[in-house]
Amino acid sequence: MPRTRPAPASTPGTTSAPPPRAEPVPRKLIVDTDPGIDDAVAIFLAAASPELDLLGLTTVFGNCATAVATRNALILLDVADRPDVPVARGATDPVASTYLGAIPHIHGTDGMGDGGELPAPTREPVAESAAEFLCRTVAEHPGEVTILAVGPLTNLALALRLRPDLDTLVDQVVVMGGNALVPGNATPAAEANMLNDPEAADVVFGARWPVTMVGLDVTHKANLRGADLDRITAADTPAGRHLARALPLYRAFMERTNGLDGIYTHDPSEVAYLIDPTAFRTEAWPRRGRSGWRPRVSAAARRGPTSATPTTRPRPRGRTGRWSTCASTSTRPAWSTWSCAGSADRPGVVAVE
């Protein structure tokens, strides 16, 4: 839900009409991404949403190599008619290991479904690295920028290395990744983004900024069904035509491996959360503190799993600790997250319901 800017106050002693409703203030947003077919859906949604002020895309390895992800990010912004949004190229390898490699059987060799030749991007990425872009842009808007990370968390960890106080300047970090109470999708234990750089994830989840984790527990419940995809790809728009080219491979993979007539909306789910958090059900928990509740990302032999092991179940803290209304109908999925927020020494992390 967009924030609001208060309406001007009336002059004392005068009679006036009721003040107008507060004006929505778009949320300033940077998307750290590895496009990726579901990334494309998320980027189109973010680029078209008046609730969001898209300040830039930063790219990282994951679904494809960083060079491919950067090209795809530029192409997607061309399709979305957003030449005002810069793209900064990010890390090519994890902070403590090497890139595990692309997943062409899901996203294609071009990261966009191998549905035909992609147009060349009309511009180049900015000269700054992704970490430098994150540090500069956040510093220009202290306390206002949300970082949405839908790939491995390497760029965020590198940005913290460049500017250790960055986690005090960001409004919040929203992460597509992790699996609190369900199996992984890259290994039985790990979700793909966490597996690709568990050391970076450990840095990001341990920093001082508020973190909202929307993991597989949520995104495996939030599906675009076949009929929904047919309507989207039939649209005679640049985005509709692009997705008609990109989605068949991704859709076929979901049907073959999960028996799903449609797709999991991994990355679009987080954009939906930012547009309207009230459509999600959240609960706040500490992630550090005396309770012993310590969500962590393991970088040991079983790389990549996110886990939370409470010794005692802590009391929800603050307003975000209450369950909010969840919109759930036969045509709208029940979006749900379990938001761990607020302790004496750390802001929150979201484990999923």
mmCIF file of C-alpha atoms in Angstrom:
data_model
loop_
_atom_site.group_PDB
_atom_site.id
_atom_site.type_symbol
_atom_site.label_atom_id
_atom_site.label_comp_id
_atom_site.label_asym_id
_atom_site.label_seq_id
_atom_site.Cartn_x
_atom_site.Cartn_y
_atom_site.Cartn_z
ATOM 1 C CA MET A 1 0.000 0.000 0.000
ATOM 2 C CA PRO A 2 1.525 3.360 -0.956
ATOM 3 C CA ARG A 3 2.430 5.775 1.773
ATOM 4 C CA THR A 4 0.511 9.025 1.957
ATOM 5 C CA ARG A 5 1.494 12.678 2.004
ATOM 6 C CA PRO A 6 -0.687 14.707 4.428
ATOM 7 C CA ALA A 7 -2.994 17.294 2.889
ATOM 8 C CA PRO A 8 -2.236 20.959 3.686
ATOM 9 C CA ALA A 9 -3.798 22.171 6.938
ATOM 10 C CA SER A 10 -6.476 24.879 6.784
ATOM 11 C CA THR A 11 -5.814 28.351 8.180
ATOM 12 C CA PRO A 12 -7.021 28.719 11.808
ATOM 13 C CA GLY A 13 -10.296 30.604 12.148
ATOM 14 C CA THR A 14 -11.463 29.972 8.604
ATOM 15 C CA THR A 15 -14.225 27.742 7.335
ATOM 16 C CA SER A 16 -13.353 25.408 4.545
ATOM 17 C CA ALA A 17 -14.481 22.246 2.875
ATOM 18 C CA PRO A 18 -13.257 18.948 4.317
ATOM 19 C CA PRO A 19 -9.591 18.459 3.475
ATOM 20 C CA PRO A 20 -8.857 16.280 0.463
ATOM 21 C CA ARG A 21 -7.661 12.756 0.997
ATOM 22 C CA ALA A 22 -3.933 12.409 1.460
ATOM 23 C CA GLU A 23 -1.980 11.998 -1.748
ATOM 24 C CA PRO A 24 -0.274 8.626 -2.254
ATOM 25 C CA VAL A 25 3.516 8.778 -2.159
ATOM 26 C CA PRO A 26 5.085 6.093 -4.357
ATOM 27 C CA ARG A 27 7.542 3.838 -2.582
ATOM 28 C CA LYS A 28 11.113 4.362 -3.806
ATOM 29 C CA LEU A 29 12.362 0.995 -5.037
ATOM 30 C CA ILE A 30 15.517 -0.639 -6.352
ATOM 31 C CA VAL A 31 15.133 -4.176 -7.725
ATOM 32 C CA ASP A 32 18.159 -6.475 -7.516
ATOM 33 C CA THR A 33 17.430 -9.133 -10.120
ATOM 34 C CA ASP A 34 18.670 -12.028 -12.266
ATOM 35 C CA PRO A 35 16.187 -11.969 -15.184
ATOM 36 C CA GLY A 36 14.826 -14.742 -15.580
ATOM 37 C CA ILE A 37 11.256 -15.241 -16.771
ATOM 38 C CA ASP A 38 9.471 -14.684 -13.470
ATOM 39 C CA ASP A 39 11.788 -11.692 -12.966
ATOM 40 C CA ALA A 40 10.404 -10.304 -16.232
ATOM 41 C CA VAL A 41 6.850 -10.493 -14.885
ATOM 42 C CA ALA A 42 7.976 -8.788 -11.661
ATOM 43 C CA ILE A 43 9.849 -6.019 -13.503
ATOM 44 C CA PHE A 44 6.893 -5.306 -15.800
ATOM 45 C CA LEU A 45 4.622 -5.104 -12.751
ATOM 46 C CA ALA A 46 6.975 -2.801 -10.839
ATOM 47 C CA ALA A 47 7.603 -0.584 -13.866
ATOM 48 C CA ALA A 48 3.874 -0.087 -14.494
ATOM 49 C CA SER A 49 2.717 0.392 -10.883
ATOM 50 C CA PRO A 50 1.983 3.968 -9.754
ATOM 51 C CA GLU A 51 2.484 2.795 -6.167
ATOM 52 C CA LEU A 52 6.198 2.281 -6.876
ATOM 53 C CA ASP A 53 8.922 4.747 -7.879
ATOM 54 C CA LEU A 54 11.408 2.489 -9.647
ATOM 55 C CA LEU A 55 14.853 4.043 -9.132
ATOM 56 C CA GLY A 56 16.901 1.348 -10.831
ATOM 57 C CA LEU A 57 17.671 -2.293 -11.493
ATOM 58 C CA THR A 58 20.845 -3.987 -10.308
ATOM 59 C CA THR A 59 21.777 -7.326 -11.813
ATOM 60 C CA VAL A 60 23.309 -10.491 -10.450
ATOM 61 C CA PHE A 61 23.975 -14.086 -11.492
ATOM 62 C CA GLY A 62 21.371 -16.743 -10.759
ATOM 63 C CA ASN A 63 18.866 -17.811 -13.393
ATOM 64 C CA CYS A 64 21.545 -16.821 -15.906
ATOM 65 C CA ALA A 65 25.027 -15.306 -15.856
ATOM 66 C CA THR A 66 25.328 -11.640 -14.877
ATOM 67 C CA ALA A 67 26.142 -10.496 -18.425
ATOM 68 C CA VAL A 68 22.952 -12.149 -19.710
ATOM 69 C CA ALA A 69 20.938 -10.815 -16.762
ATOM 70 C CA THR A 70 22.176 -7.283 -17.474
ATOM 71 C CA ARG A 71 21.246 -7.486 -21.150
ATOM 72 C CA ASN A 72 17.825 -8.859 -20.225
ATOM 73 C CA ALA A 73 17.214 -6.099 -17.671
ATOM 74 C CA LEU A 74 17.930 -3.461 -20.319
ATOM 75 C CA ILE A 75 15.644 -5.204 -22.824
ATOM 76 C CA LEU A 76 12.815 -5.508 -20.292
ATOM 77 C CA LEU A 77 12.980 -1.792 -19.525
ATOM 78 C CA ASP A 78 12.883 -1.078 -23.270
ATOM 79 C CA VAL A 79 9.760 -3.237 -23.545
ATOM 80 C CA ALA A 80 8.238 -1.467 -20.529
ATOM 81 C CA ASP A 81 9.075 1.943 -22.067
ATOM 82 C CA ARG A 82 11.091 2.983 -19.022
ATOM 83 C CA PRO A 83 14.254 4.617 -20.417
ATOM 84 C CA ASP A 84 14.438 6.653 -17.197
ATOM 85 C CA VAL A 85 15.338 3.597 -15.093
ATOM 86 C CA PRO A 86 19.095 2.873 -14.948
ATOM 87 C CA VAL A 87 20.638 -0.598 -14.848
ATOM 88 C CA ALA A 88 23.823 -1.347 -12.895
ATOM 89 C CA ARG A 89 25.731 -4.551 -13.526
ATOM 90 C CA GLY A 90 26.548 -6.537 -10.407
ATOM 91 C CA ALA A 91 28.609 -9.425 -9.126
ATOM 92 C CA THR A 92 29.456 -12.365 -11.360
ATOM 93 C CA ASP A 93 30.270 -14.827 -8.558
ATOM 94 C CA PRO A 94 29.274 -15.410 -4.931
ATOM 95 C CA VAL A 95 31.294 -13.695 -2.220
ATOM 96 C CA ALA A 96 33.121 -16.881 -1.165
ATOM 97 C CA SER A 97 32.786 -19.357 -4.042
ATOM 98 C CA THR A 98 32.048 -19.579 -7.763
ATOM 99 C CA TYR A 99 28.772 -19.335 -9.654
ATOM 100 C CA LEU A 100 26.942 -22.663 -9.839
ATOM 101 C CA GLY A 101 25.766 -21.974 -13.383
ATOM 102 C CA ALA A 102 22.629 -21.041 -15.296
ATOM 103 C CA ILE A 103 19.443 -23.121 -15.464
ATOM 104 C CA PRO A 104 18.587 -23.155 -19.193
ATOM 105 C CA HIS A 105 16.043 -25.969 -18.812
ATOM 106 C CA ILE A 106 13.882 -23.506 -16.836
ATOM 107 C CA HIS A 107 14.725 -20.061 -18.241
ATOM 108 C CA GLY A 108 16.401 -20.881 -21.551
ATOM 109 C CA THR A 109 19.938 -20.206 -22.701
ATOM 110 C CA ASP A 110 19.011 -16.542 -23.156
ATOM 111 C CA GLY A 111 17.259 -16.316 -19.777
ATOM 112 C CA MET A 112 14.035 -15.426 -21.589
ATOM 113 C CA GLY A 113 12.688 -18.799 -22.638
ATOM 114 C CA ASP A 114 14.521 -19.308 -25.970
ATOM 115 C CA GLY A 115 11.383 -18.215 -27.786
ATOM 116 C CA GLY A 116 13.143 -16.435 -30.630
ATOM 117 C CA GLU A 117 15.790 -13.798 -31.138
ATOM 118 C CA LEU A 118 15.697 -11.013 -28.565
ATOM 119 C CA PRO A 119 16.011 -7.393 -29.682
ATOM 120 C CA ALA A 120 19.263 -5.669 -28.845
ATOM 121 C CA PRO A 121 19.000 -3.269 -25.905
ATOM 122 C CA THR A 122 18.924 0.394 -26.868
ATOM 123 C CA ARG A 123 21.389 1.501 -24.179
ATOM 124 C CA GLU A 124 24.196 0.383 -21.908
ATOM 125 C CA PRO A 125 24.308 -0.154 -18.148
ATOM 126 C CA VAL A 126 25.677 2.657 -16.011
ATOM 127 C CA ALA A 127 29.383 2.739 -15.232
ATOM 128 C CA GLU A 128 28.869 2.098 -11.514
ATOM 129 C CA SER A 129 28.808 -1.416 -10.147
ATOM 130 C CA ALA A 130 25.581 -2.624 -8.573
ATOM 131 C CA ALA A 131 27.058 -2.233 -5.080
ATOM 132 C CA GLU A 132 28.188 1.326 -5.844
ATOM 133 C CA PHE A 133 24.792 2.185 -7.335
ATOM 134 C CA LEU A 134 23.000 0.836 -4.261
ATOM 135 C CA CYS A 135 25.211 2.835 -1.891
ATOM 136 C CA ARG A 136 24.902 6.102 -3.821
ATOM 137 C CA THR A 137 21.169 5.901 -4.501
ATOM 138 C CA VAL A 138 20.260 4.969 -0.936
ATOM 139 C CA ALA A 139 22.471 7.785 0.417
ATOM 140 C CA GLU A 140 20.629 10.261 -1.835
ATOM 141 C CA HIS A 141 17.296 9.173 -0.282
ATOM 142 C CA PRO A 142 18.123 8.159 3.311
ATOM 143 C CA GLY A 143 15.373 6.205 5.011
ATOM 144 C CA GLU A 144 13.206 6.116 1.882
ATOM 145 C CA VAL A 145 14.463 3.317 -0.375
ATOM 146 C CA THR A 146 13.210 -0.259 -0.371
ATOM 147 C CA ILE A 147 15.537 -2.840 -1.902
ATOM 148 C CA LEU A 148 13.710 -5.769 -3.473
ATOM 149 C CA ALA A 149 16.136 -8.667 -3.956
ATOM 150 C CA VAL A 150 14.809 -11.432 -6.202
ATOM 151 C CA GLY A 151 18.138 -13.144 -6.877
ATOM 152 C CA PRO A 152 21.160 -14.189 -4.806
ATOM 153 C CA LEU A 153 22.030 -11.549 -2.199
ATOM 154 C CA THR A 154 25.622 -10.964 -3.312
ATOM 155 C CA ASN A 155 25.207 -7.335 -4.404
ATOM 156 C CA LEU A 156 23.643 -6.370 -1.082
ATOM 157 C CA ALA A 157 26.466 -8.015 0.861
ATOM 158 C CA LEU A 158 29.066 -6.223 -1.287
ATOM 159 C CA ALA A 159 27.259 -2.913 -0.793
ATOM 160 C CA LEU A 160 27.441 -3.423 2.974
ATOM 161 C CA ARG A 161 31.161 -4.046 2.603
ATOM 162 C CA LEU A 162 31.532 -0.731 0.740
ATOM 163 C CA ARG A 163 29.352 1.175 3.186
ATOM 164 C CA PRO A 164 28.858 -0.552 6.550
ATOM 165 C CA ASP A 165 26.186 1.951 7.621
ATOM 166 C CA LEU A 166 24.024 1.206 4.575
ATOM 167 C CA ASP A 167 21.747 -0.955 6.706
ATOM 168 C CA THR A 168 20.805 2.148 8.736
ATOM 169 C CA LEU A 169 19.843 4.150 5.628
ATOM 170 C CA VAL A 170 17.531 1.675 3.851
ATOM 171 C CA ASP A 171 13.808 1.697 4.607
ATOM 172 C CA GLN A 172 13.513 -2.077 4.248
ATOM 173 C CA VAL A 173 14.797 -5.079 2.319
ATOM 174 C CA VAL A 174 12.313 -7.519 0.788
ATOM 175 C CA VAL A 175 13.785 -10.865 -0.236
ATOM 176 C CA MET A 176 12.465 -13.500 -2.597
ATOM 177 C CA GLY A 177 14.236 -16.500 -1.228
ATOM 178 C CA GLY A 178 14.464 -19.069 1.471
ATOM 179 C CA ASN A 179 12.198 -21.823 2.684
ATOM 180 C CA ALA A 180 11.321 -21.840 6.352
ATOM 181 C CA LEU A 181 8.892 -24.724 6.720
ATOM 182 C CA VAL A 182 8.855 -26.395 3.300
ATOM 183 C CA PRO A 183 11.494 -28.216 1.212
ATOM 184 C CA GLY A 184 13.823 -26.351 -1.114
ATOM 185 C CA ASN A 185 13.555 -26.144 -4.877
ATOM 186 C CA ALA A 186 17.263 -26.358 -5.759
ATOM 187 C CA THR A 187 18.117 -29.113 -3.273
ATOM 188 C CA PRO A 188 15.869 -30.891 -0.774
ATOM 189 C CA ALA A 189 17.073 -28.368 1.829
ATOM 190 C CA ALA A 190 17.700 -25.128 -0.061
ATOM 191 C CA GLU A 191 15.911 -22.546 -2.167
ATOM 192 C CA ALA A 192 17.855 -21.502 -5.279
ATOM 193 C CA ASN A 193 18.691 -17.889 -4.381
ATOM 194 C CA MET A 194 20.004 -18.887 -0.955
ATOM 195 C CA LEU A 195 21.955 -21.822 -2.399
ATOM 196 C CA ASN A 196 23.680 -19.568 -4.927
ATOM 197 C CA ASP A 197 25.292 -17.447 -2.192
ATOM 198 C CA PRO A 198 24.544 -18.547 1.382
ATOM 199 C CA GLU A 199 27.419 -16.481 2.790
ATOM 200 C CA ALA A 200 25.933 -13.291 1.317
ATOM 201 C CA ALA A 201 22.509 -14.254 2.643
ATOM 202 C CA ASP A 202 23.978 -14.669 6.117
ATOM 203 C CA VAL A 203 25.382 -11.125 5.916
ATOM 204 C CA VAL A 204 22.112 -9.625 4.671
ATOM 205 C CA PHE A 205 19.881 -11.411 7.179
ATOM 206 C CA GLY A 206 22.234 -10.459 10.008
ATOM 207 C CA ALA A 207 22.360 -6.744 9.179
ATOM 208 C CA ARG A 208 20.408 -4.016 10.976
ATOM 209 C CA TRP A 209 17.891 -3.206 8.238
ATOM 210 C CA PRO A 210 14.350 -4.610 8.420
ATOM 211 C CA VAL A 211 14.094 -7.709 6.236
ATOM 212 C CA THR A 212 10.919 -9.244 4.860
ATOM 213 C CA MET A 213 11.469 -12.760 3.546
ATOM 214 C CA VAL A 214 8.853 -14.021 1.120
ATOM 215 C CA GLY A 215 10.017 -17.562 0.508
ATOM 216 C CA LEU A 216 8.810 -20.762 -1.084
ATOM 217 C CA ASP A 217 6.275 -21.213 1.712
ATOM 218 C CA VAL A 218 4.435 -18.275 0.125
ATOM 219 C CA THR A 219 5.352 -18.410 -3.549
ATOM 220 C CA HIS A 220 4.384 -22.066 -3.963
ATOM 221 C CA LYS A 221 0.874 -21.049 -2.891
ATOM 222 C CA ALA A 222 0.677 -18.035 -5.206
ATOM 223 C CA ASN A 223 0.061 -19.256 -8.738
ATOM 224 C CA LEU A 224 -0.848 -17.705 -12.051
ATOM 225 C CA ARG A 225 -3.103 -20.340 -13.562
ATOM 226 C CA GLY A 226 -3.128 -21.367 -17.187
ATOM 227 C CA ALA A 227 -6.198 -19.256 -17.964
ATOM 228 C CA ASP A 228 -4.512 -16.215 -16.385
ATOM 229 C CA LEU A 229 -1.390 -16.751 -18.486
ATOM 230 C CA ASP A 230 -3.462 -17.137 -21.635
ATOM 231 C CA ARG A 231 -5.078 -13.739 -21.029
ATOM 232 C CA ILE A 232 -1.717 -12.095 -20.331
ATOM 233 C CA THR A 233 0.012 -13.504 -23.404
ATOM 234 C CA ALA A 234 -2.973 -12.698 -25.636
ATOM 235 C CA ALA A 235 -2.687 -8.997 -24.792
ATOM 236 C CA ASP A 236 -1.561 -6.973 -27.802
ATOM 237 C CA THR A 237 0.956 -4.952 -25.800
ATOM 238 C CA PRO A 238 4.763 -4.958 -25.793
ATOM 239 C CA ALA A 239 4.816 -6.753 -22.427
ATOM 240 C CA GLY A 240 2.156 -9.243 -23.521
ATOM 241 C CA ARG A 241 4.050 -10.071 -26.708
ATOM 242 C CA HIS A 242 7.321 -10.451 -24.806
ATOM 243 C CA LEU A 243 5.762 -12.820 -22.276
ATOM 244 C CA ALA A 244 4.070 -14.811 -25.044
ATOM 245 C CA ARG A 245 7.584 -15.512 -26.289
ATOM 246 C CA ALA A 246 9.145 -16.154 -22.872
ATOM 247 C CA LEU A 247 6.560 -18.086 -20.865
ATOM 248 C CA PRO A 248 6.053 -21.375 -22.781
ATOM 249 C CA LEU A 249 9.343 -22.948 -21.597
ATOM 250 C CA TYR A 250 8.774 -21.879 -17.987
ATOM 251 C CA ARG A 251 5.172 -23.029 -18.076
ATOM 252 C CA ALA A 252 6.126 -26.405 -19.553
ATOM 253 C CA PHE A 253 8.738 -26.907 -16.818
ATOM 254 C CA MET A 254 6.144 -26.210 -14.102
ATOM 255 C CA GLU A 255 3.709 -28.668 -15.651
ATOM 256 C CA ARG A 256 6.363 -31.345 -16.119
ATOM 257 C CA THR A 257 7.882 -31.125 -12.643
ATOM 258 C CA ASN A 258 4.981 -29.967 -10.463
ATOM 259 C CA GLY A 259 1.876 -30.952 -12.406
ATOM 260 C CA LEU A 260 0.898 -27.284 -12.353
ATOM 261 C CA ASP A 261 -1.349 -25.717 -14.982
ATOM 262 C CA GLY A 262 0.292 -22.335 -14.625
ATOM 263 C CA ILE A 263 3.380 -20.976 -12.886
ATOM 264 C CA TYR A 264 4.554 -20.167 -9.390
ATOM 265 C CA THR A 265 4.820 -16.397 -9.054
ATOM 266 C CA HIS A 266 8.130 -16.368 -7.202
ATOM 267 C CA ASP A 267 9.319 -12.841 -8.023
ATOM 268 C CA PRO A 268 5.989 -11.102 -8.735
ATOM 269 C CA SER A 269 4.790 -12.062 -5.236
ATOM 270 C CA GLU A 270 7.227 -9.624 -3.630
ATOM 271 C CA VAL A 271 6.160 -6.786 -5.934
ATOM 272 C CA ALA A 272 2.547 -7.537 -5.011
ATOM 273 C CA TYR A 273 3.525 -7.358 -1.336
ATOM 274 C CA LEU A 274 5.035 -3.902 -1.837
ATOM 275 C CA ILE A 275 2.013 -2.642 -3.770
ATOM 276 C CA ASP A 276 -0.511 -3.900 -1.212
ATOM 277 C CA PRO A 277 0.827 -5.463 1.998
ATOM 278 C CA THR A 278 -2.738 -5.871 3.287
ATOM 279 C CA ALA A 279 -3.247 -8.643 0.721
ATOM 280 C CA PHE A 280 -0.711 -10.658 2.716
ATOM 281 C CA ARG A 281 -0.973 -12.157 6.165
ATOM 282 C CA THR A 282 2.037 -11.397 8.320
ATOM 283 C CA GLU A 283 3.264 -12.024 11.841
ATOM 284 C CA ALA A 284 6.268 -10.429 13.487
ATOM 285 C CA TRP A 285 8.951 -12.264 15.452
ATOM 286 C CA PRO A 286 12.385 -11.332 16.761
ATOM 287 C CA ARG A 287 15.278 -12.910 14.933
ATOM 288 C CA ARG A 288 17.909 -12.138 17.542
ATOM 289 C CA GLY A 289 17.504 -11.907 21.261
ATOM 290 C CA ARG A 290 16.947 -13.764 24.479
ATOM 291 C CA SER A 291 14.141 -15.896 23.125
ATOM 292 C CA GLY A 292 16.584 -18.049 21.200
ATOM 293 C CA TRP A 293 14.688 -17.439 17.960
ATOM 294 C CA ARG A 294 17.507 -17.283 15.446
ATOM 295 C CA PRO A 295 16.671 -17.597 11.765
ATOM 296 C CA ARG A 296 19.917 -18.321 9.995
ATOM 297 C CA VAL A 297 21.310 -19.228 6.630
ATOM 298 C CA SER A 298 23.713 -22.126 6.831
ATOM 299 C CA ALA A 299 26.973 -21.892 4.900
ATOM 300 C CA ALA A 300 28.151 -25.271 6.114
ATOM 301 C CA ALA A 301 28.083 -28.614 4.330
ATOM 302 C CA ARG A 302 24.338 -28.419 3.702
ATOM 303 C CA ARG A 303 24.622 -25.147 1.819
ATOM 304 C CA GLY A 304 21.738 -22.782 1.466
ATOM 305 C CA PRO A 305 18.889 -23.833 3.769
ATOM 306 C CA THR A 306 17.149 -21.128 5.763
ATOM 307 C CA SER A 307 16.032 -22.328 9.147
ATOM 308 C CA ALA A 308 14.517 -20.963 12.317
ATOM 309 C CA THR A 309 14.784 -22.882 15.559
ATOM 310 C CA PRO A 310 13.082 -21.250 18.559
ATOM 311 C CA THR A 311 13.935 -22.444 22.042
ATOM 312 C CA THR A 312 10.844 -20.571 23.196
ATOM 313 C CA ARG A 313 8.127 -19.051 21.057
ATOM 314 C CA PRO A 314 8.561 -15.291 21.497
ATOM 315 C CA ARG A 315 5.740 -12.816 21.797
ATOM 316 C CA PRO A 316 5.051 -10.755 18.673
ATOM 317 C CA ARG A 317 6.391 -7.250 19.097
ATOM 318 C CA GLY A 318 4.699 -4.082 17.943
ATOM 319 C CA ARG A 319 1.914 -3.436 15.505
ATOM 320 C CA THR A 320 3.353 -5.661 12.798
ATOM 321 C CA GLY A 321 3.040 -8.596 15.161
ATOM 322 C CA ARG A 322 -0.726 -8.777 14.691
ATOM 323 C CA TRP A 323 -2.323 -10.896 12.010
ATOM 324 C CA SER A 324 -3.730 -8.714 9.264
ATOM 325 C CA THR A 325 -6.732 -9.546 7.131
ATOM 326 C CA CYS A 326 -5.908 -11.910 4.302
ATOM 327 C CA ALA A 327 -7.909 -11.556 1.105
ATOM 328 C CA SER A 328 -8.668 -15.058 -0.088
ATOM 329 C CA THR A 329 -11.260 -15.941 -2.708
ATOM 330 C CA SER A 330 -11.664 -18.569 -5.371
ATOM 331 C CA THR A 331 -10.014 -16.223 -7.867
ATOM 332 C CA ARG A 332 -7.324 -14.686 -5.670
ATOM 333 C CA PRO A 333 -4.662 -16.700 -3.842
ATOM 334 C CA ALA A 334 -4.174 -16.289 -0.126
ATOM 335 C CA TRP A 335 -0.818 -14.503 -0.010
ATOM 336 C CA SER A 336 0.824 -15.162 3.316
ATOM 337 C CA THR A 337 4.123 -14.412 4.963
ATOM 338 C CA TRP A 338 5.398 -14.858 8.463
ATOM 339 C CA SER A 339 7.205 -11.637 9.226
ATOM 340 C CA CYS A 340 9.851 -11.713 11.918
ATOM 341 C CA ALA A 341 10.329 -8.092 12.903
ATOM 342 C CA GLY A 342 11.665 -6.157 15.822
ATOM 343 C CA SER A 343 13.888 -7.252 18.654
ATOM 344 C CA ALA A 344 16.139 -5.400 21.036
ATOM 345 C CA ASP A 345 19.120 -5.617 18.714
ATOM 346 C CA ARG A 346 17.799 -6.496 15.240
ATOM 347 C CA PRO A 347 14.930 -5.530 12.954
ATOM 348 C CA GLY A 348 12.809 -8.205 11.414
ATOM 349 C CA VAL A 349 13.101 -11.119 9.074
ATOM 350 C CA VAL A 350 10.183 -12.908 7.508
ATOM 351 C CA ALA A 351 9.867 -16.624 7.823
ATOM 352 C CA VAL A 352 6.885 -17.989 5.994
ATOM 353 C CA GLU A 353 3.708 -19.451 7.380
#
